[in-house]
mmCIF file of C-alpha atoms in Angstrom:
data_model
loop_
_atom_site.group_PDB
_atom_site.id
_atom_site.type_symbol
_atom_site.label_atom_id
_atom_site.label_comp_id
_atom_site.label_asym_id
_atom_site.label_seq_id
_atom_site.Cartn_x
_atom_site.Cartn_y
_atom_site.Cartn_z
ATOM 1 C CA UNK Z 6 112.608 131.938 96.549
ATOM 2 C CA UNK Z 7 110.731 128.965 97.627
ATOM 3 C CA UNK Z 8 108.941 126.734 95.383
ATOM 4 C CA UNK Z 9 107.038 123.628 96.391
ATOM 5 C CA UNK Z 10 108.202 120.144 95.502
ATOM 6 C CA UNK Z 11 104.774 119.306 93.690
ATOM 7 C CA UNK Z 12 106.445 115.929 92.597
ATOM 8 C CA UNK Z 13 108.057 114.504 95.381
ATOM 9 C CA UNK Z 14 104.501 113.351 97.057
ATOM 10 C CA UNK Z 15 103.857 109.872 97.368
ATOM 11 C CA UNK Z 16 100.272 108.902 98.936
ATOM 12 C CA UNK Z 17 99.853 106.334 101.724
ATOM 13 C CA UNK Z 18 101.209 103.272 101.532
ATOM 14 C CA UNK Z 19 98.617 99.996 101.096
ATOM 15 C CA UNK Z 20 99.576 96.511 100.711
ATOM 16 C CA UNK Z 21 96.936 93.818 100.143
ATOM 17 C CA UNK Z 22 98.250 90.651 101.989
ATOM 18 C CA UNK Z 23 96.472 87.511 101.506
ATOM 19 C CA UNK Z 24 96.890 84.997 104.163
ATOM 20 C CA UNK Z 25 96.265 80.981 103.649
ATOM 21 C CA UNK Z 26 95.773 79.312 99.999
ATOM 22 C CA UNK Z 27 91.976 81.566 99.842
ATOM 23 C CA UNK Z 28 93.985 84.947 100.548
ATOM 24 C CA UNK Z 29 96.720 83.823 98.335
ATOM 25 C CA UNK Z 30 94.702 82.858 95.243
ATOM 26 C CA UNK Z 31 92.663 86.023 95.669
ATOM 27 C CA UNK Z 32 95.846 88.436 95.848
ATOM 28 C CA UNK Z 33 97.055 86.665 92.885
ATOM 29 C CA UNK Z 34 94.006 87.774 91.020
ATOM 30 C CA UNK Z 35 94.264 91.249 92.250
ATOM 31 C CA UNK Z 36 97.786 91.069 90.757
ATOM 32 C CA UNK Z 37 96.999 89.809 87.667
ATOM 33 C CA UNK Z 38 94.578 92.073 86.947
ATOM 34 C CA UNK Z 39 95.932 95.223 88.109
ATOM 35 C CA UNK Z 40 95.099 97.969 90.663
ATOM 36 C CA UNK Z 41 97.661 100.895 90.818
ATOM 37 C CA UNK Z 42 99.136 102.143 94.028
ATOM 38 C CA UNK Z 43 98.630 98.740 95.965
ATOM 39 C CA UNK Z 44 101.575 96.225 97.080
ATOM 40 C CA UNK Z 45 100.922 92.285 97.062
ATOM 41 C CA UNK Z 46 102.080 90.254 99.767
ATOM 42 C CA UNK Z 47 100.676 86.184 100.102
ATOM 43 C CA UNK Z 48 101.665 84.421 103.366
ATOM 44 C CA UNK Z 49 101.628 80.340 103.661
ATOM 45 C CA UNK Z 50 102.634 77.531 105.606
ATOM 46 C CA UNK Z 51 102.599 75.505 102.403
ATOM 47 C CA UNK Z 52 105.644 76.140 100.155
ATOM 48 C CA UNK Z 53 104.578 74.277 97.095
ATOM 49 C CA UNK Z 54 101.274 76.505 96.723
ATOM 50 C CA UNK Z 55 103.207 79.317 97.741
ATOM 51 C CA UNK Z 56 106.000 79.127 94.665
ATOM 52 C CA UNK Z 57 103.107 78.516 92.341
ATOM 53 C CA UNK Z 58 101.260 81.953 92.927
ATOM 54 C CA UNK Z 59 101.915 84.846 91.020
ATOM 55 C CA UNK Z 60 102.795 87.781 93.829
ATOM 56 C CA UNK Z 61 105.507 89.733 93.829
ATOM 57 C CA UNK Z 62 106.075 89.351 97.467
ATOM 58 C CA UNK Z 63 105.370 85.669 98.897
ATOM 59 C CA UNK Z 64 106.221 84.910 102.869
ATOM 60 C CA UNK Z 65 106.815 81.161 104.083
ATOM 61 C CA UNK Z 66 105.541 81.047 108.006
ATOM 62 C CA UNK Z 67 106.390 77.931 110.057
ATOM 63 C CA UNK Z 68 108.820 76.301 107.991
ATOM 64 C CA UNK Z 69 109.812 74.413 111.369
ATOM 65 C CA UNK Z 70 106.615 73.567 112.342
ATOM 66 C CA UNK Z 71 105.298 72.492 109.187
ATOM 67 C CA UNK Z 72 107.777 71.386 107.036
ATOM 68 C CA UNK Z 73 106.414 73.666 104.410
ATOM 69 C CA UNK Z 74 103.746 71.300 104.086
ATOM 70 C CA UNK Z 75 100.682 73.375 105.486
ATOM 71 C CA UNK Z 76 98.773 73.315 108.430
ATOM 72 C CA UNK Z 77 96.263 70.613 107.507
ATOM 73 C CA UNK Z 78 93.241 72.547 108.052
ATOM 74 C CA UNK Z 79 94.205 73.099 111.600
ATOM 75 C CA UNK Z 80 93.897 76.782 112.740
ATOM 76 C CA UNK Z 81 96.139 76.376 115.669
ATOM 77 C CA UNK Z 82 98.869 75.214 113.394
ATOM 78 C CA UNK Z 83 98.328 78.205 111.172
ATOM 79 C CA UNK Z 84 98.253 80.292 114.590
ATOM 80 C CA UNK Z 85 101.756 78.646 115.731
ATOM 81 C CA UNK Z 86 103.449 79.110 112.351
ATOM 82 C CA UNK Z 87 102.227 82.911 112.664
ATOM 83 C CA UNK Z 88 103.931 83.402 115.695
ATOM 84 C CA UNK Z 89 106.641 81.433 114.722
ATOM 85 C CA UNK Z 90 107.574 83.719 111.838
ATOM 86 C CA UNK Z 91 106.376 87.138 113.836
ATOM 87 C CA UNK Z 92 109.459 88.929 112.654
ATOM 88 C CA UNK Z 93 108.957 88.605 108.686
ATOM 89 C CA UNK Z 94 105.281 89.485 109.033
ATOM 90 C CA UNK Z 95 106.371 92.269 110.925
ATOM 91 C CA UNK Z 96 108.917 93.318 108.073
ATOM 92 C CA UNK Z 97 106.990 92.840 105.544
ATOM 93 C CA UNK Z 98 103.904 95.056 106.541
ATOM 94 C CA UNK Z 99 107.066 97.634 108.244
ATOM 95 C CA UNK Z 100 106.028 101.213 106.392
ATOM 96 C CA UNK Z 101 102.092 100.426 105.686
ATOM 97 C CA UNK Z 102 99.832 103.104 106.319
ATOM 98 C CA UNK Z 103 97.053 100.939 105.446
ATOM 99 C CA UNK Z 104 96.659 97.205 105.028
ATOM 100 C CA UNK Z 105 94.466 95.080 103.947
ATOM 101 C CA UNK Z 106 94.435 91.552 105.168
ATOM 102 C CA UNK Z 107 92.770 88.794 103.130
ATOM 103 C CA UNK Z 108 91.754 85.323 103.953
ATOM 104 C CA UNK Z 109 89.165 82.358 103.373
ATOM 105 C CA UNK Z 110 88.232 81.453 106.892
ATOM 106 C CA UNK Z 111 87.720 77.815 107.711
ATOM 107 C CA UNK Z 112 90.888 76.373 106.951
ATOM 108 C CA UNK Z 113 94.111 76.050 108.936
ATOM 109 C CA UNK Z 114 96.784 79.064 107.485
ATOM 110 C CA UNK Z 115 94.264 81.382 106.406
ATOM 111 C CA UNK Z 116 91.823 80.958 110.203
ATOM 112 C CA UNK Z 117 94.783 80.718 112.467
ATOM 113 C CA UNK Z 118 97.475 83.320 111.191
ATOM 114 C CA UNK Z 119 94.967 86.313 109.936
ATOM 115 C CA UNK Z 120 94.470 87.159 113.598
ATOM 116 C CA UNK Z 121 97.807 87.063 114.127
ATOM 117 C CA UNK Z 122 98.982 89.151 110.961
ATOM 118 C CA UNK Z 123 96.265 91.334 112.210
ATOM 119 C CA UNK Z 124 97.576 92.120 115.788
ATOM 120 C CA UNK Z 125 100.864 92.970 114.567
ATOM 121 C CA UNK Z 126 99.265 95.470 111.902
ATOM 122 C CA UNK Z 127 97.737 96.618 114.987
ATOM 123 C CA UNK Z 128 100.744 97.281 117.187
ATOM 124 C CA UNK Z 129 102.652 98.532 114.440
ATOM 125 C CA UNK Z 130 99.691 101.262 114.646
ATOM 126 C CA UNK Z 131 98.305 100.435 110.762
ATOM 127 C CA UNK Z 132 94.967 101.037 109.662
ATOM 128 C CA UNK Z 133 93.838 97.631 109.459
ATOM 129 C CA UNK Z 134 90.889 96.044 107.457
ATOM 130 C CA UNK Z 135 89.813 92.446 106.814
ATOM 131 C CA UNK Z 136 87.847 91.103 103.613
ATOM 132 C CA UNK Z 137 87.588 87.422 104.607
ATOM 133 C CA UNK Z 138 85.009 84.633 103.074
ATOM 134 C CA UNK Z 139 83.203 82.054 104.492
ATOM 135 C CA UNK Z 140 83.228 78.482 103.509
ATOM 136 C CA UNK Z 141 80.279 76.921 101.745
ATOM 137 C CA UNK Z 142 77.462 74.859 103.165
ATOM 138 C CA UNK Z 143 79.008 71.648 101.643
ATOM 139 C CA UNK Z 144 82.339 71.771 102.881
ATOM 140 C CA UNK Z 145 81.007 71.044 106.409
ATOM 141 C CA UNK Z 146 80.310 71.996 109.905
ATOM 142 C CA UNK Z 147 83.409 71.906 111.189
ATOM 143 C CA UNK Z 148 85.452 74.044 108.701
ATOM 144 C CA UNK Z 149 82.014 76.817 109.352
ATOM 145 C CA UNK Z 150 82.774 76.593 113.466
ATOM 146 C CA UNK Z 151 86.364 77.155 112.213
ATOM 147 C CA UNK Z 152 85.605 80.087 110.414
ATOM 148 C CA UNK Z 153 83.410 82.032 112.755
ATOM 149 C CA UNK Z 154 86.084 81.265 115.315
ATOM 150 C CA UNK Z 155 88.353 82.750 113.193
ATOM 151 C CA UNK Z 156 86.426 85.728 112.089
ATOM 152 C CA UNK Z 157 85.721 86.448 116.161
ATOM 153 C CA UNK Z 158 89.767 86.470 116.805
ATOM 154 C CA UNK Z 159 89.964 88.746 113.384
ATOM 155 C CA UNK Z 160 87.351 91.077 114.847
ATOM 156 C CA UNK Z 161 89.589 91.743 117.886
ATOM 157 C CA UNK Z 162 92.622 93.081 115.795
ATOM 158 C CA UNK Z 163 91.133 95.108 112.839
ATOM 159 C CA UNK Z 164 89.832 98.336 112.513
ATOM 160 C CA UNK Z 165 86.795 96.879 109.846
ATOM 161 C CA UNK Z 166 85.636 93.673 108.747
ATOM 162 C CA UNK Z 167 83.666 92.984 105.566
ATOM 163 C CA UNK Z 168 82.360 88.951 105.709
ATOM 164 C CA UNK Z 169 81.344 87.303 102.373
ATOM 165 C CA UNK Z 170 79.737 83.964 102.558
ATOM 166 C CA UNK Z 171 80.789 81.722 99.748
ATOM 167 C CA UNK Z 172 77.202 80.264 100.140
ATOM 168 C CA UNK Z 173 75.670 83.441 99.069
ATOM 169 C CA UNK Z 174 77.312 82.991 95.557
ATOM 170 C CA UNK Z 175 75.140 79.870 94.903
ATOM 171 C CA UNK Z 176 71.813 81.549 95.917
ATOM 172 C CA UNK Z 177 72.427 84.460 93.895
ATOM 173 C CA UNK Z 178 73.527 82.677 90.395
ATOM 174 C CA UNK Z 179 72.885 80.865 88.047
ATOM 175 C CA UNK Z 180 72.430 77.215 88.432
ATOM 176 C CA UNK Z 181 75.000 75.810 85.993
ATOM 177 C CA UNK Z 182 77.651 77.599 87.312
ATOM 178 C CA UNK Z 183 80.409 75.725 88.162
ATOM 179 C CA UNK Z 184 82.613 75.611 91.529
ATOM 180 C CA UNK Z 185 85.662 76.774 89.453
ATOM 181 C CA UNK Z 186 83.684 80.144 88.270
ATOM 182 C CA UNK Z 187 81.948 80.157 91.994
ATOM 183 C CA UNK Z 188 85.098 80.711 93.562
ATOM 184 C CA UNK Z 189 86.211 82.730 90.839
ATOM 185 C CA UNK Z 190 83.431 85.002 91.249
ATOM 186 C CA UNK Z 191 84.282 85.541 95.021
ATOM 187 C CA UNK Z 192 87.840 86.522 94.032
ATOM 188 C CA UNK Z 193 85.952 89.255 92.027
ATOM 189 C CA UNK Z 194 84.641 90.646 95.128
ATOM 190 C CA UNK Z 195 87.297 90.507 97.326
ATOM 191 C CA UNK Z 196 88.963 92.619 93.982
ATOM 192 C CA UNK Z 197 86.253 95.337 93.754
ATOM 193 C CA UNK Z 198 85.910 95.582 97.819
ATOM 194 C CA UNK Z 199 89.365 96.803 97.614
ATOM 195 C CA UNK Z 200 89.812 98.255 94.145
ATOM 196 C CA UNK Z 201 87.041 100.898 95.632
ATOM 197 C CA UNK Z 202 88.530 102.081 98.627
ATOM 198 C CA UNK Z 203 92.146 102.107 97.136
ATOM 199 C CA UNK Z 204 90.751 104.233 93.916
ATOM 200 C CA UNK Z 205 88.768 106.714 96.126
ATOM 201 C CA UNK Z 206 92.649 107.109 98.883
ATOM 202 C CA UNK Z 207 94.587 107.365 95.690
ATOM 203 C CA UNK Z 208 92.256 109.029 92.328
ATOM 204 C CA UNK Z 209 92.316 112.888 92.959
ATOM 205 C CA UNK Z 210 88.376 114.055 93.083
ATOM 206 C CA UNK Z 211 86.782 116.987 91.506
ATOM 207 C CA UNK Z 212 85.280 116.861 95.356
ATOM 208 C CA UNK Z 213 88.315 114.783 96.682
ATOM 209 C CA UNK Z 214 88.242 112.296 99.288
ATOM 210 C CA UNK Z 215 91.160 111.473 100.960
ATOM 211 C CA UNK Z 216 93.359 108.815 103.262
ATOM 212 C CA UNK Z 217 92.581 110.826 106.364
ATOM 213 C CA UNK Z 218 88.622 110.822 105.451
ATOM 214 C CA UNK Z 219 88.705 107.009 104.908
ATOM 215 C CA UNK Z 220 90.913 106.319 108.276
ATOM 216 C CA UNK Z 221 87.931 108.248 110.165
ATOM 217 C CA UNK Z 222 84.955 106.162 108.817
ATOM 218 C CA UNK Z 223 87.348 102.865 108.845
ATOM 219 C CA UNK Z 224 89.152 103.194 112.286
ATOM 220 C CA UNK Z 225 87.272 101.075 114.913
ATOM 221 C CA UNK Z 226 84.605 100.928 112.515
ATOM 222 C CA UNK Z 227 83.973 97.449 113.197
ATOM 223 C CA UNK Z 228 81.555 95.277 110.977
ATOM 224 C CA UNK Z 229 81.515 96.873 107.402
ATOM 225 C CA UNK Z 230 79.103 97.342 104.413
ATOM 226 C CA UNK Z 231 80.998 98.115 101.667
ATOM 227 C CA UNK Z 232 79.726 97.790 97.791
ATOM 228 C CA UNK Z 233 80.513 98.903 94.701
ATOM 229 C CA UNK Z 234 78.050 99.284 91.476
ATOM 230 C CA UNK Z 235 77.848 100.785 88.177
ATOM 231 C CA UNK Z 236 75.168 101.281 85.724
ATOM 232 C CA UNK Z 237 74.247 103.569 82.126
ATOM 233 C CA UNK Z 238 71.398 104.471 80.821
ATOM 234 C CA UNK Z 239 68.244 106.344 82.112
ATOM 235 C CA UNK Z 240 68.543 106.930 86.018
ATOM 236 C CA UNK Z 241 71.883 105.345 86.115
ATOM 237 C CA UNK Z 242 72.994 107.014 89.354
ATOM 238 C CA UNK Z 243 70.258 105.900 91.430
ATOM 239 C CA UNK Z 244 70.660 102.133 89.543
ATOM 240 C CA UNK Z 245 74.023 102.529 90.588
ATOM 241 C CA UNK Z 246 73.533 103.799 94.032
ATOM 242 C CA UNK Z 247 70.968 101.249 94.845
ATOM 243 C CA UNK Z 248 73.588 98.324 93.462
ATOM 244 C CA UNK Z 249 76.292 99.653 96.040
ATOM 245 C CA UNK Z 250 73.966 99.074 99.132
ATOM 246 C CA UNK Z 251 72.067 96.151 98.063
ATOM 247 C CA UNK Z 252 74.891 93.615 97.378
ATOM 248 C CA UNK Z 253 73.412 90.212 98.408
ATOM 249 C CA UNK Z 254 76.842 88.449 97.900
ATOM 250 C CA UNK Z 255 77.692 90.533 101.481
ATOM 251 C CA UNK Z 256 76.913 89.376 104.658
ATOM 252 C CA UNK Z 257 75.518 92.134 106.997
ATOM 253 C CA UNK Z 258 73.972 94.214 104.437
ATOM 254 C CA UNK Z 259 72.250 96.708 105.948
ATOM 255 C CA UNK Z 260 73.229 99.979 105.851
ATOM 256 C CA UNK Z 261 70.482 101.088 108.152
ATOM 257 C CA UNK Z 262 72.270 101.893 111.212
ATOM 258 C CA UNK Z 263 75.352 102.782 110.103
ATOM 259 C CA UNK Z 264 76.664 106.055 112.194
ATOM 260 C CA UNK Z 265 79.677 106.917 109.145
ATOM 261 C CA UNK Z 266 79.517 106.682 105.640
ATOM 262 C CA UNK Z 267 81.625 107.715 102.631
ATOM 263 C CA UNK Z 268 80.165 107.634 99.156
ATOM 264 C CA UNK Z 269 82.344 108.608 96.197
ATOM 265 C CA UNK Z 270 81.180 108.800 93.019
ATOM 266 C CA UNK Z 271 83.198 108.538 89.571
ATOM 267 C CA UNK Z 272 81.780 109.059 86.262
ATOM 268 C CA UNK Z 273 82.745 110.364 82.708
ATOM 269 C CA UNK Z 274 82.835 114.032 81.527
ATOM 270 C CA UNK Z 275 78.707 113.515 80.973
ATOM 271 C CA UNK Z 276 78.531 113.353 84.762
ATOM 272 C CA UNK Z 277 75.794 115.709 86.374
ATOM 273 C CA UNK Z 278 75.642 117.842 89.713
ATOM 274 C CA UNK Z 279 72.065 115.976 90.100
ATOM 275 C CA UNK Z 280 73.005 112.768 89.670
ATOM 276 C CA UNK Z 281 74.980 112.381 92.364
ATOM 277 C CA UNK Z 282 73.189 114.752 94.218
ATOM 278 C CA UNK Z 283 70.652 111.960 93.802
ATOM 279 C CA UNK Z 284 72.941 109.103 94.370
ATOM 280 C CA UNK Z 285 74.053 110.549 97.448
ATOM 281 C CA UNK Z 286 70.600 111.421 98.510
ATOM 282 C CA UNK Z 287 69.655 107.949 98.244
ATOM 283 C CA UNK Z 288 71.835 106.792 100.340
ATOM 284 C CA UNK Z 289 71.925 109.024 103.038
ATOM 285 C CA UNK Z 290 67.761 108.404 103.280
ATOM 286 C CA UNK Z 291 68.757 104.401 103.192
ATOM 287 C CA UNK Z 292 70.607 104.865 106.546
ATOM 288 C CA UNK Z 293 67.189 106.339 108.758
ATOM 289 C CA UNK Z 294 69.806 108.578 110.662
ATOM 290 C CA UNK Z 295 70.022 112.327 111.158
ATOM 291 C CA UNK Z 296 73.808 112.022 112.188
ATOM 292 C CA UNK Z 297 75.803 109.951 110.157
ATOM 293 C CA UNK Z 298 79.137 111.485 109.431
ATOM 294 C CA UNK Z 299 78.801 111.611 105.732
ATOM 295 C CA UNK Z 300 82.104 112.013 103.241
ATOM 296 C CA UNK Z 301 80.871 112.583 99.802
ATOM 297 C CA UNK Z 302 83.373 112.676 96.718
ATOM 298 C CA UNK Z 303 83.172 112.803 93.116
ATOM 299 C CA UNK Z 304 85.911 111.755 90.645
ATOM 300 C CA UNK Z 305 85.786 112.036 86.976
ATOM 301 C CA UNK Z 306 87.168 109.775 84.630
ATOM 302 C CA UNK Z 307 87.086 109.691 80.931
ATOM 303 C CA UNK Z 308 87.671 105.883 80.557
ATOM 304 C CA UNK Z 309 83.586 105.612 82.086
ATOM 305 C CA UNK Z 310 82.494 106.941 78.792
ATOM 306 C CA UNK Z 311 78.445 106.801 79.622
ATOM 307 C CA UNK Z 312 78.764 104.262 82.923
ATOM 308 C CA UNK Z 313 78.849 105.826 86.282
ATOM 309 C CA UNK Z 314 80.013 103.777 89.457
ATOM 310 C CA UNK Z 315 79.351 104.716 92.958
ATOM 311 C CA UNK Z 316 81.336 103.206 95.830
ATOM 312 C CA UNK Z 317 79.886 103.089 99.375
ATOM 313 C CA UNK Z 318 81.742 102.204 102.840
ATOM 314 C CA UNK Z 319 79.570 102.295 105.932
ATOM 315 C CA UNK Z 320 80.467 101.865 109.163
ATOM 316 C CA UNK Z 321 80.096 102.202 112.952
ATOM 317 C CA UNK Z 322 76.664 100.887 113.435
ATOM 318 C CA UNK Z 323 74.002 101.776 116.568
ATOM 319 C CA UNK Z 324 72.615 99.203 118.803
ATOM 320 C CA UNK Z 325 69.672 98.641 116.248
ATOM 321 C CA UNK Z 326 71.881 98.240 113.537
ATOM 322 C CA UNK Z 327 74.177 95.912 115.352
ATOM 323 C CA UNK Z 328 71.462 93.781 116.920
ATOM 324 C CA UNK Z 329 70.010 93.227 113.230
ATOM 325 C CA UNK Z 330 73.662 92.720 112.187
ATOM 326 C CA UNK Z 331 74.444 89.724 114.687
ATOM 327 C CA UNK Z 332 70.595 88.220 114.544
ATOM 328 C CA UNK Z 333 71.605 87.933 110.504
ATOM 329 C CA UNK Z 334 75.517 86.265 111.256
ATOM 330 C CA UNK Z 335 73.331 83.989 113.735
ATOM 331 C CA UNK Z 336 70.657 83.091 111.064
ATOM 332 C CA UNK Z 337 73.372 82.677 108.572
ATOM 333 C CA UNK Z 338 75.175 80.173 110.464
ATOM 334 C CA UNK Z 339 72.042 77.961 111.224
ATOM 335 C CA UNK Z 340 70.594 78.091 107.873
ATOM 336 C CA UNK Z 341 70.631 74.379 105.938
ATOM 337 C CA UNK Z 342 71.582 74.091 102.448
ATOM 338 C CA UNK Z 343 67.919 73.835 101.238
ATOM 339 C CA UNK Z 344 65.810 75.291 98.206
ATOM 340 C CA UNK Z 345 66.568 78.706 99.347
ATOM 341 C CA UNK Z 346 69.734 77.811 97.076
ATOM 342 C CA UNK Z 347 67.696 77.278 93.949
ATOM 343 C CA UNK Z 348 66.716 81.292 93.516
ATOM 344 C CA UNK Z 349 68.911 82.939 90.699
ATOM 345 C CA UNK Z 350 70.224 86.282 89.689
ATOM 346 C CA UNK Z 351 66.642 87.463 88.684
ATOM 347 C CA UNK Z 352 65.688 87.721 92.091
ATOM 348 C CA UNK Z 353 68.477 90.641 93.211
ATOM 349 C CA UNK Z 354 69.131 93.927 92.281
ATOM 350 C CA UNK Z 355 72.665 93.456 91.957
ATOM 351 C CA UNK Z 356 74.206 92.741 88.783
ATOM 352 C CA UNK Z 357 75.443 89.482 88.853
ATOM 353 C CA UNK Z 358 75.300 88.893 85.208
ATOM 354 C CA UNK Z 359 77.936 91.808 84.827
ATOM 355 C CA UNK Z 360 79.942 90.309 86.907
ATOM 356 C CA UNK Z 361 80.291 86.838 85.280
ATOM 357 C CA UNK Z 362 80.694 88.648 81.826
ATOM 358 C CA UNK Z 363 84.156 90.526 83.620
ATOM 359 C CA UNK Z 364 85.370 86.912 84.504
ATOM 360 C CA UNK Z 365 84.781 85.740 80.973
ATOM 361 C CA UNK Z 366 86.973 88.474 79.601
ATOM 362 C CA UNK Z 367 89.478 88.195 82.109
#
């Protein structure tokens, strides 16, 4: 008699690739914090920095070109280094179903090599997501221009891109937050972005979302809005949903106009159907479209206790939505370091205090 082999199924192979110093630091932090079902890779031209990272797989690129001393802040060197060792990059991502490429844009290796990694992944038919940061204003005009040029190149090859301007960390965080803690906050945002998508893919749900659903939303999705909100207490579902879609740390954070949306709600045994419906309904209403392709999932997790978590991925913006996104990008590029940076977490719905508390717990 034929019996199905229920224990042999393996989920999609997902890899998170950190390129350059910022990307490597982010991947190292993700690895230390732990995300199940993910393989971590760090790619860099700087041999010393690469050696210091606590990451399972490390790939040095451009050894002949840079002698292991880094790209010197020059994206062209970073690009040439990646091209020099294209075979190494191809080998390390081979067999992947999905690759996250994480980099701090504005420097040499991350800015120059990340688009090459993305191109290789695209040529191999791998679903590819970029999660990148932009420099603080105080890092100067040159790094900002490098970052914008790098992001433009990256967009040519990836399916979906999420951009986190480091400057937004200043606008939403307490005034006395140190620069070290600020960079840790950026790492935490990257961590939550990857964690949210990975858990949707790898955790079986009561109302299940699978890799095919995620692929439909992400593939050729362009700029993405991704959010992860968590809340407890009265109206926790609506509060978590608002946090997920109103996160001010993300660039282009307007869900209106999205033609593809994936929503996953995770809660403990006390999660009700009404709560799930309310959270999904709020998000659907905020898109202001009747033809949005909406994917909805529910996951029960006893460890959530009285907390409820909402993960949102939105892509495929209409012309109105895209024009708003690009106007926001233009404004972000031209805005000076001014009095707006004096705003605090109290001005925003995003729960920055919880994020800071999580940093202290690490």
